[in-house]
Coordinates of C-alpha atoms in Angstrom, one line a residue:
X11 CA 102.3 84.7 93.0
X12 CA 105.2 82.2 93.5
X13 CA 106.5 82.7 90.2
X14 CA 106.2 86.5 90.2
X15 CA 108.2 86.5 93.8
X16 CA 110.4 83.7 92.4
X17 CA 111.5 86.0 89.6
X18 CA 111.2 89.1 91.0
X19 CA 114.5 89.6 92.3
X20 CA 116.7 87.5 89.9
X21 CA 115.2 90.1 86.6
X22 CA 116.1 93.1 88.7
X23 CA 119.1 91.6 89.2
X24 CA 119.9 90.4 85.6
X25 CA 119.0 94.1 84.4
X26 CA 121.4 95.5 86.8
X27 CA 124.3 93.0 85.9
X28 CA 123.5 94.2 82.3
X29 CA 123.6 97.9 82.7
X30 CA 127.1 97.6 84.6
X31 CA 128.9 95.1 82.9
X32 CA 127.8 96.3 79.1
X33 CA 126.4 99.9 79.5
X34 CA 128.7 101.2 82.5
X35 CA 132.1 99.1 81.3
X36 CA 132.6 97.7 84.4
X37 CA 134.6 95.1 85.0
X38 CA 133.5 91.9 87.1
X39 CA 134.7 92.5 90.7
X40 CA 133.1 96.0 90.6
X41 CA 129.7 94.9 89.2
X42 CA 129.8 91.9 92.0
X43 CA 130.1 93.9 94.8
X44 CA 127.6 96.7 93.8
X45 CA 124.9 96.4 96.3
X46 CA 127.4 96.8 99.2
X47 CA 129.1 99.7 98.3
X48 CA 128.9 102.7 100.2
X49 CA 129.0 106.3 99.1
X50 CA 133.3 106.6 99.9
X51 CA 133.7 102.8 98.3
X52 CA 132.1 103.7 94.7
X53 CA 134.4 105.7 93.2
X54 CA 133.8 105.9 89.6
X55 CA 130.4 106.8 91.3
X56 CA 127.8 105.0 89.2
X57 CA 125.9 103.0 91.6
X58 CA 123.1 105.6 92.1
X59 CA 122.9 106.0 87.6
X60 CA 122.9 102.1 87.7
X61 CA 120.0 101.4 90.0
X62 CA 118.0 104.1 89.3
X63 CA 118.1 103.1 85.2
X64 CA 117.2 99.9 87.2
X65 CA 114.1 101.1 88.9
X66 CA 113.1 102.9 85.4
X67 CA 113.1 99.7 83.7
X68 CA 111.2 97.6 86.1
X69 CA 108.7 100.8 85.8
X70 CA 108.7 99.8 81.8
X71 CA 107.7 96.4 82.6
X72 CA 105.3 97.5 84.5
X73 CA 103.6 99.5 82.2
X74 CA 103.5 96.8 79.5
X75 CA 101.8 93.8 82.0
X76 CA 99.2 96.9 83.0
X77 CA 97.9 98.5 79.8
X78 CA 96.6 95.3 78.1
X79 CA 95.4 94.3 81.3
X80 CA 92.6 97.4 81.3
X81 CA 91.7 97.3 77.8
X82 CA 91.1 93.2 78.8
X83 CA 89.1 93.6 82.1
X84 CA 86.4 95.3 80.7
X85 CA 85.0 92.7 78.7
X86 CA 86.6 89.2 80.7
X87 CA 84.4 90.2 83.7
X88 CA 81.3 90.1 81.6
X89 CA 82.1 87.0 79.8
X90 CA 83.1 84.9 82.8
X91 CA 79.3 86.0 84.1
X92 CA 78.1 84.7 80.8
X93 CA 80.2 81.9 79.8
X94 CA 81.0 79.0 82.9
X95 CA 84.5 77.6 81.4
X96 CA 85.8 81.2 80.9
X97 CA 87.5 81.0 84.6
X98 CA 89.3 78.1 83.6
X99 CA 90.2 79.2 80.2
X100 CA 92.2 82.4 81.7
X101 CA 93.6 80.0 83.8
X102 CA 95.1 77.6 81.0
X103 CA 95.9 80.7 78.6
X104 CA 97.6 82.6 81.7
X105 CA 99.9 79.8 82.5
X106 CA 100.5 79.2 78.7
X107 CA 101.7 82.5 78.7
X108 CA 103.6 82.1 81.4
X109 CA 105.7 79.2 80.1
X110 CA 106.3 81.3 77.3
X111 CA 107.7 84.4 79.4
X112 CA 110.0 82.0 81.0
X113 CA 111.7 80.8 77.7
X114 CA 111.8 84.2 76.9
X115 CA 113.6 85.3 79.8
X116 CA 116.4 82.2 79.3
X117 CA 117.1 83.1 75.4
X118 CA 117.6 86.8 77.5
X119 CA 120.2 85.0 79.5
X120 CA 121.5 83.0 77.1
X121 CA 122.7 86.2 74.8
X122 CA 124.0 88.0 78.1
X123 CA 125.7 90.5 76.5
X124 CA 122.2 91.5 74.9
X125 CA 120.7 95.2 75.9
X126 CA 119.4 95.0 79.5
X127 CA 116.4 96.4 77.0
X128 CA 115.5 93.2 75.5
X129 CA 114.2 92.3 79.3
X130 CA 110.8 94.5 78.4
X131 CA 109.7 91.8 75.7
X132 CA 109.1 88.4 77.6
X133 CA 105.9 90.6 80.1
X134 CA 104.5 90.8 76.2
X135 CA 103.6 87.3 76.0
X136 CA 101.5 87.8 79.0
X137 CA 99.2 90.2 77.5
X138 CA 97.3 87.0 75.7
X139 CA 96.0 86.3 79.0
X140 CA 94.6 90.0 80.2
X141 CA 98.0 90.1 82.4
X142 CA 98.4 89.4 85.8
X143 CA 95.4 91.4 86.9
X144 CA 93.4 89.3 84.3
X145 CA 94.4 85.8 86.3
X146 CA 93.2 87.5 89.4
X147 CA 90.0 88.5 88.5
X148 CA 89.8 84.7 86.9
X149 CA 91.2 83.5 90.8
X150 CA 88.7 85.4 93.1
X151 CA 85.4 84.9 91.0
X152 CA 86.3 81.2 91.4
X153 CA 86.1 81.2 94.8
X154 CA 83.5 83.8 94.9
X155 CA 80.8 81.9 92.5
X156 CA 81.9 78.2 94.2
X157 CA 81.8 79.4 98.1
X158 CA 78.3 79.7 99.8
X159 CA 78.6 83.6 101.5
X160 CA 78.5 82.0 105.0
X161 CA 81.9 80.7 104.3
X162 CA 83.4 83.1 102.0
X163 CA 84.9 85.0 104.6
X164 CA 87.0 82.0 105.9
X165 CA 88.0 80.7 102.0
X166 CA 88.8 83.6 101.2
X167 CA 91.3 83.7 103.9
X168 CA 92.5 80.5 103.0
X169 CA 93.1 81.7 99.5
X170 CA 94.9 84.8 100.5
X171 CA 97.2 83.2 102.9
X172 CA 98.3 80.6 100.5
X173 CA 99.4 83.6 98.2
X174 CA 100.8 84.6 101.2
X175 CA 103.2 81.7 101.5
X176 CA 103.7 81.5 98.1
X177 CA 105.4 85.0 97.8
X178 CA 107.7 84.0 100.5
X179 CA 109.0 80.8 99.7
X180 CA 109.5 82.7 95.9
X181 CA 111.9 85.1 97.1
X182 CA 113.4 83.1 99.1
X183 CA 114.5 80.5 96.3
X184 CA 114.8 82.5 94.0
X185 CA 117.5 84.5 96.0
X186 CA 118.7 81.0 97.0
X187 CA 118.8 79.9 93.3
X188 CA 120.3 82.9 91.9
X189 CA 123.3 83.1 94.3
X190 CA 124.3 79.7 93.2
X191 CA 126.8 78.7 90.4
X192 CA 125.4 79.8 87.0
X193 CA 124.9 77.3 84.9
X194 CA 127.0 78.7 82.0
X195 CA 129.5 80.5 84.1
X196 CA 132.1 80.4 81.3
X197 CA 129.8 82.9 79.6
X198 CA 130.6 85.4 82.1
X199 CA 127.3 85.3 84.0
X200 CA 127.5 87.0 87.3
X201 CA 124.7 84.6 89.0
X202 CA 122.4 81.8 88.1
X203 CA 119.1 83.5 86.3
X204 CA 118.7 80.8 84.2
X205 CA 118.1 78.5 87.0
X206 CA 115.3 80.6 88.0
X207 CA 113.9 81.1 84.9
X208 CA 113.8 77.2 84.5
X209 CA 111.9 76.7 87.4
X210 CA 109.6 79.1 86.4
X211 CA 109.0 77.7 83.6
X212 CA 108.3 74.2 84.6
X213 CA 105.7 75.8 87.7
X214 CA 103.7 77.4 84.9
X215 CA 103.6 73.9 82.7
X216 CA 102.9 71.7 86.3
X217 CA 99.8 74.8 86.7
X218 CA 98.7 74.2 83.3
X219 CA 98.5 70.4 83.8
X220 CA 96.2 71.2 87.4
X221 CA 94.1 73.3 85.7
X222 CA 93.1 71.5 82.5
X223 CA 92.3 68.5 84.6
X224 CA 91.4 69.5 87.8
X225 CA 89.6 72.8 87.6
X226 CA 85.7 72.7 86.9
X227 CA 83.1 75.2 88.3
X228 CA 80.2 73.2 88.0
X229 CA 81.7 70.2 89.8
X230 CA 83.3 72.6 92.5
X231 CA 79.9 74.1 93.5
X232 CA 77.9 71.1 93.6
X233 CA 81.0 69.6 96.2
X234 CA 80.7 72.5 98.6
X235 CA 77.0 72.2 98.2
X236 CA 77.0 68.2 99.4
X237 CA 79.7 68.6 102.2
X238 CA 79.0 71.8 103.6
X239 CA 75.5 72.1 102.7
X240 CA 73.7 70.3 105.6
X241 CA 75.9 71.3 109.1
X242 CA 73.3 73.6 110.4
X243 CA 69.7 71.8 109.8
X244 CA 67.7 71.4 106.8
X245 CA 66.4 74.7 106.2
X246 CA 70.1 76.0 105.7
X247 CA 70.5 73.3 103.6
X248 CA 67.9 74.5 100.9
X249 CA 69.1 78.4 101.1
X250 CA 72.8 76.8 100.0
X251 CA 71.1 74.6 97.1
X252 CA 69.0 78.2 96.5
X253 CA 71.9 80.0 96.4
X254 CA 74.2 77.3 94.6
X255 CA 71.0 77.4 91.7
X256 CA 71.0 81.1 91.4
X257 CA 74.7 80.9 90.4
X258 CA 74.0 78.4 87.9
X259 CA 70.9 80.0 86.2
X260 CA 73.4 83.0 85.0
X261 CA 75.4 80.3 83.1
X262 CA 72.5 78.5 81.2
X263 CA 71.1 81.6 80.1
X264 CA 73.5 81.7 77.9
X265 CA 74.2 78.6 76.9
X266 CA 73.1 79.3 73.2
X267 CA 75.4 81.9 72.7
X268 CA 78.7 81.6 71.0
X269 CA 82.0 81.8 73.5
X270 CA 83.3 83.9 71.4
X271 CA 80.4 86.3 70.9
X272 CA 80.2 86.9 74.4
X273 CA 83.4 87.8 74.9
X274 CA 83.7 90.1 72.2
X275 CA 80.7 92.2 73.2
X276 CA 80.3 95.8 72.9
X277 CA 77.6 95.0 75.3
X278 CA 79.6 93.7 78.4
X279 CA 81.5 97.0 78.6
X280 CA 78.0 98.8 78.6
X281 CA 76.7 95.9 81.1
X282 CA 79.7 96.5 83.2
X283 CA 79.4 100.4 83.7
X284 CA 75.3 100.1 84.0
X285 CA 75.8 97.7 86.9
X286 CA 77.8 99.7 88.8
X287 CA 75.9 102.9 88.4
X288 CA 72.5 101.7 88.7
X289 CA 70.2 102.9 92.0
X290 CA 70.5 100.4 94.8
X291 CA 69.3 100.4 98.5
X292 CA 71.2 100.6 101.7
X293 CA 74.0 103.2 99.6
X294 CA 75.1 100.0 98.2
X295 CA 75.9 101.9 95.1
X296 CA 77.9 104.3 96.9
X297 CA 79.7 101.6 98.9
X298 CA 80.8 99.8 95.4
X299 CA 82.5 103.1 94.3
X300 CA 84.1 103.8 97.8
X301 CA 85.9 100.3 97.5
X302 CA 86.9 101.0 94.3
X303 CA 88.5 104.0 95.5
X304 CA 89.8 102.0 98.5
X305 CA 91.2 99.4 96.6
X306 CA 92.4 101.3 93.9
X307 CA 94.3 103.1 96.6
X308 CA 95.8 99.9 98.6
X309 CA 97.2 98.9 95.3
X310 CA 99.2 102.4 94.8
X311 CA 100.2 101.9 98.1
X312 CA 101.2 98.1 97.7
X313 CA 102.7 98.3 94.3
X314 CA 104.4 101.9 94.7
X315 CA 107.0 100.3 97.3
X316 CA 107.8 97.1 94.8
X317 CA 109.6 99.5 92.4
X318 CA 112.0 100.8 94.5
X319 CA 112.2 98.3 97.2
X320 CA 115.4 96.4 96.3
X321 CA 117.4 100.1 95.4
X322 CA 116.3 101.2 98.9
X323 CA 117.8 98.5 100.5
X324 CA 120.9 98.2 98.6
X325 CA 121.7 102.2 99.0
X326 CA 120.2 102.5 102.6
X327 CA 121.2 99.2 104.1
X328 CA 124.0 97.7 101.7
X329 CA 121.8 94.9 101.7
X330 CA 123.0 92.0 98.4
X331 CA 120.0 90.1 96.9
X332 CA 120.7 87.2 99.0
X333 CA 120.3 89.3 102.2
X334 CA 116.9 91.0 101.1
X335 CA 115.6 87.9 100.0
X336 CA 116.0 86.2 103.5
X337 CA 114.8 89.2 104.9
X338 CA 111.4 89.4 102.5
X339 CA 110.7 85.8 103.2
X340 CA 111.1 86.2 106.9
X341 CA 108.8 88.7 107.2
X342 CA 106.1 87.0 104.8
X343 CA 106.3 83.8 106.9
X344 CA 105.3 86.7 110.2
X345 CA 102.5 87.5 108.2
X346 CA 101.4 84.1 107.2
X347 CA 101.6 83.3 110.6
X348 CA 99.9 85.7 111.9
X349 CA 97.1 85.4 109.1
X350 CA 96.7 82.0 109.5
X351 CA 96.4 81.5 113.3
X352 CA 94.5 84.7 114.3
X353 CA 92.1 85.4 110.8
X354 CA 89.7 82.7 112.1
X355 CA 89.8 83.4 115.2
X356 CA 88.5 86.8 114.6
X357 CA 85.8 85.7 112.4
X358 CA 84.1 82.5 114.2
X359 CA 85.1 83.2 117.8
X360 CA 84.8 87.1 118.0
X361 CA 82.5 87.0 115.2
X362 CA 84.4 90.6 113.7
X363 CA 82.9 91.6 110.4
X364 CA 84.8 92.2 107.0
X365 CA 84.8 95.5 107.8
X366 CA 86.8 95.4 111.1
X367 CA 89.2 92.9 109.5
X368 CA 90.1 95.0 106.7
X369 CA 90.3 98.3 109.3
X370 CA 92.9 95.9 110.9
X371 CA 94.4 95.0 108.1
X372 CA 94.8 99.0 106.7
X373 CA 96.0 100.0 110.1
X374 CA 98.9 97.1 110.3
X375 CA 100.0 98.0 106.9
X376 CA 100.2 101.7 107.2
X377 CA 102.0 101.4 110.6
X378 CA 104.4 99.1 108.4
X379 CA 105.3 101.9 106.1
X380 CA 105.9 104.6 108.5
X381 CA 108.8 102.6 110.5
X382 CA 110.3 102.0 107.2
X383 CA 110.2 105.6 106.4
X384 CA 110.9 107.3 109.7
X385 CA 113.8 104.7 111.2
X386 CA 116.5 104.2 108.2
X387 CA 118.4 101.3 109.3
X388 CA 117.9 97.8 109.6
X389 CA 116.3 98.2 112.6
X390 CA 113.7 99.9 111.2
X391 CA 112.5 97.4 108.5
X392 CA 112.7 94.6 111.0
X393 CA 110.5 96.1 113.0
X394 CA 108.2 96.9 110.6
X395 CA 107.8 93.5 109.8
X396 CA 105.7 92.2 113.0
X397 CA 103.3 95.4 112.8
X398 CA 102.8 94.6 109.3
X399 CA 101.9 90.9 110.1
X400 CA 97.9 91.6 109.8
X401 CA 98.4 93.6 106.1
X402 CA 96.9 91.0 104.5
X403 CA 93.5 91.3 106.4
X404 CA 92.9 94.9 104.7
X405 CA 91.9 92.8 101.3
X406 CA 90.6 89.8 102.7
X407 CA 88.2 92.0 104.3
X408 CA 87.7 94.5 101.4
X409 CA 86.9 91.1 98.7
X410 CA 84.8 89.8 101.0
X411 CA 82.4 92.7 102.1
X412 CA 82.0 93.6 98.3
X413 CA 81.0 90.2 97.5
X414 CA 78.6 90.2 99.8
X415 CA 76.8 93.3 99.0
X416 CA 76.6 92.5 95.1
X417 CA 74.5 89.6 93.6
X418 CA 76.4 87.0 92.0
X419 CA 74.9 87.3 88.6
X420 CA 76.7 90.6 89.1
X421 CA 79.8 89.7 90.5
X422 CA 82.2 89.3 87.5
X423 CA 81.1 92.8 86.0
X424 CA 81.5 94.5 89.3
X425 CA 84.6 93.0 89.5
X426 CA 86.2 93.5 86.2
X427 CA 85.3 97.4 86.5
X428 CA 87.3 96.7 90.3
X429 CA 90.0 95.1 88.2
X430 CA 89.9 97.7 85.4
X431 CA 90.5 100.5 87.9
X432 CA 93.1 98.8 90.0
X433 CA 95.3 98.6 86.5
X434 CA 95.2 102.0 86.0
X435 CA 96.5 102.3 89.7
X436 CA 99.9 100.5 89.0
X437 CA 100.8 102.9 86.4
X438 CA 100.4 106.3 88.3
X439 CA 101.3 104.4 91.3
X440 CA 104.8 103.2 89.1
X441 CA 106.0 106.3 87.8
X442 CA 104.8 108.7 90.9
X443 CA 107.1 106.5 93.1
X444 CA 109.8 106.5 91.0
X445 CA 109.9 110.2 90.2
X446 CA 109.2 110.8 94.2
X447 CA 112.4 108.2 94.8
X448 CA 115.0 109.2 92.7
X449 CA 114.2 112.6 94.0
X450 CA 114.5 112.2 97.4
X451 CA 117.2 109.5 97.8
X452 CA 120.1 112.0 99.2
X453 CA 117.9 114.2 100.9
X454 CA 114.8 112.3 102.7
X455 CA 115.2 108.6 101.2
X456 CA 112.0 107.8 103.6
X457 CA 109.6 109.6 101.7
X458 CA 107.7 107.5 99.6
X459 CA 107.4 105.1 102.7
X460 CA 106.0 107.5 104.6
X461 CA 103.7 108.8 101.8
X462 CA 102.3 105.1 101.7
X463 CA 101.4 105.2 104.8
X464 CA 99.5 108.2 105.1
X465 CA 97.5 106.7 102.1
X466 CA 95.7 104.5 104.1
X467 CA 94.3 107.2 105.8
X468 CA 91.4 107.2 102.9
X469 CA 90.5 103.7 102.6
X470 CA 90.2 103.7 106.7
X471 CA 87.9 106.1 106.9
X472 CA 85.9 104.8 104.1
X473 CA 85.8 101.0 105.9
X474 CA 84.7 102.9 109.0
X475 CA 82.0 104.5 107.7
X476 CA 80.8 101.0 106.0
X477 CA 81.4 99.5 109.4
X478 CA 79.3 101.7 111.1
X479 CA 76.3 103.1 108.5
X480 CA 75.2 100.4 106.8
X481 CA 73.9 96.9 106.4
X482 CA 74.6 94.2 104.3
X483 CA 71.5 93.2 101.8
X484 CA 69.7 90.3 101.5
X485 CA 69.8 88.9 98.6
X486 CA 67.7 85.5 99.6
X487 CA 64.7 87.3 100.5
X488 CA 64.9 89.1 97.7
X489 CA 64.9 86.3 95.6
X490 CA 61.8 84.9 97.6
X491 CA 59.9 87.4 97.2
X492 CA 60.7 88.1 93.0
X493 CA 59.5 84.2 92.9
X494 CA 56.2 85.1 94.9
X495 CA 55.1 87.6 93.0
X496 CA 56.2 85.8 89.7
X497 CA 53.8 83.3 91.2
X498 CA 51.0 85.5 92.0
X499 CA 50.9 86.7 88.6
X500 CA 50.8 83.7 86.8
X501 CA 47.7 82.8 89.2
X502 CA 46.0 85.7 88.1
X503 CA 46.4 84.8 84.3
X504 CA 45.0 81.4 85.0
X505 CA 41.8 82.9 87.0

């Protein structure tokens, strides 16, 4: 997440520097003061052409990090149920990829008066690795599989706010970085891209170092197990080393099975779809689908804005990308805080379940959109920022409430269909923003804000509902009582 915040900004900004200086023929000064231009200061009136062809491009990469990612989730799900070193292989082959994308992006800057175009080729190396979504799903079955469920509420939290701070402290050095004195400013380069992409470059090869070494499942299960395991008495103790055991068993099942055969199994996309529409108790089969939908949802609504973000502010606020970088990373650190202070005390003082977190969580970030929407001017967006301080808690509670209610043998299936349908999301989400934002720019610029908002409307009422008409199953007991009868039987066929 830092990298993708660290660079976020700094390629929009590169494609834009591109499309006026060598597409638009304009000279320097123009191209420099861009962003703060009004309406009666452009002129030659190609500030609107320039950012939207922007905001079409950043769609393009979009599309190509997505696509692979959906044909990839359906079988990396499977395989990292199957196969215990899968996690950590994403891992390495993501941040691989990653170093590669950044070398990319600095022979982009190097030839600067290449096609702004050329910037859709370095998000190819990333398909190697499933794409972002692909590293997720790798990320949050980690800490699902290695985290007893007692806890997995609280880790979870942990993870999601150091995401949290990572996004922040991206932008803000990478608008920091980028405003500085390019590197090879004799080459006519407007700001300093290639010291962003350098860093990035060097995070991904520092990530691939932590991962090769430090990174093992086995290791990181039995650790939780021995200093967490024994806090509340001995008979909680032997449900962890139960549970811990369960997780395990998944792993040596298949231990005789080729890596590679696993992964490349017609079967895991079968697996996949059969464990998500099988009969369950407690509509458990019917929550899975609803947080699908939910999810699938909060990512429209979280990506849609993402696209168009940094044109809104520049036509709407005259803001430059050092000014909206500030700005973004103010308003993360708010949420961090926020996250961090209050997220545990809402789970082990007030005891609230995953379902009121993410209802929290939904509400906070639609409330966030609406201001944006409704009050265009600064004012607005800062005060959008400390009513969307809890956002965050909508997916902390959402991850955590579906692993809960699906066994972990089951987990990376469930999840890689939950990861398959999200990447669809990014690419309707993409181009309906778009088309609804260069639409409505002169006549109700607000629009897609407001339309983001009103999403959440869906994935409230389905969290309230869950909240309200259901249980969570018990998985322990039903393990108990599958080895009881297993026992029973092979009594009888001794008497």
């Amino acid at each position: 997440m830092f990298v993708m915040s660290l660079k976020g900004v700094p390629t929009g900004q590169l494609v834009e520097d591109k499309l006026c200086l060598f597409k638009y023929r304009q000279n320097v000064s123009y191209c420099l003061q861009l962003a703060k231009m009004t309406e009666m200061e452009d002129t030659v009136g190609l500030k609107l052409p320039i950012l939207t062809e922007m905001t079409k491009l950043t769609l393009y990469a979009t599309l190509i990090l997505t696509i692979p990612s959906i044909l990839a989730s359906l079988f990396i799900g499977a395989w990292t149920d199957r196969y215990q070193p899968a996690k950590k292989i994403l891992l390495i082959v993501g941040a691989v990829c990653g170093a590669v994308d950044a070398v990319a992006n600095m022979l982009n800057v190097y030839y600067y008066d290449s096609s702004a175009y050329y910037i859709l080729l370095p998000p190819i190396t990333m398909i190697f690795s499933g794409g972002m979504l692909g590293l997720l799903t790798s990320f949050w079955a980690y800490i699902a599989l290695t985290t007893p469920r007692k806890w997995l509420a609280i880790r979870m939290t942990i993870a999601e706010v150091m995401m949290s701070i990572a996004s922040p402290v991206g932008t803000y050095i990478g608008g920091a970085v980028l405003n500085t004195n390019p590197l090879w400013a004799n080459s006519g380069q407007l700001h300093n891209y290639m010291g962003v992409y350098m860093i990035c470059g060097v995070v991904y090869l520092l990530a691939t170092i932590w991962t090769l070494f430090m990174i093992d499942e086995r290791k990181d299960m039995e650790a939780f197990q021995r200093d967490f395991g024994s806090i509340n008495g001995e008979e909680e103790d032997m449900s962890l080393r139960e549970e811990m055991a369960n997780k395990q068993k998944q792993y040596d099942d298949n231990r005789h099975i080729h890596p590679i055969r696993l992964l490349f199994n017609c079967r895991n996309v079968k697996d996949m779809f059969t464990t998500c529409c099988k009969r369950r108790t407690n509509y458990v089969r019917l929550q899975l689908w609803l947080l699908f939908v939910s999810m699938a949802i909060f990512v429209i609504a979280f990506m849609g804005p993402i696209v168009f973000l940094y044109s809104f502010v520049q036509i709407i606020y005259k803001w430059d990308s050092q000014m909206f970088s500030n700005i973004s990373a103010a308003g993360s650190f708010i949420s961090i805080g926020a996250v961090f202070f209050v997220t545990p005390i809402l789970i082990k003082v007030l005891r609230f379940k995953d379902t009121t977190l993410s209802l929290i969580g939904l509400a906070a970030f639609g409330g966030q959109n609406l201001l944006r929407g409704i009050i265009l001017n600064p004012i607005g967006y800062y005060l959008s920022m400390p009513v969307g301080a809890m956002a965050a808690m909508a997916t902390i509670g959402i991850r955590s409430h579906f692993s809960k209610i699906v066994e972990p043998r089951e987990l990376g299936k469930v999840s890689s269909l939950m990861a398959a349908i999200d990447s669809v999301m990014p690419l309707i989400g993409s181009a309906f923003y778009t088309s609804v934002f260069n639409a409505t720019i002169h006549s109700n610029p607000g629009l897609s804000f407001i339309i983001t908002g009103a999403l959440m409307s869906v994935p409230f009422a389905v969290m309230i509902w869950i909240h309200f008409f259901t249980v969570l199953p018990d998985f322990q007991s039903r393990a108990i009582e599958v080895d009881i009868n297993s026992n029973d039987e092979s009594n009888e066929e001794r008497i």
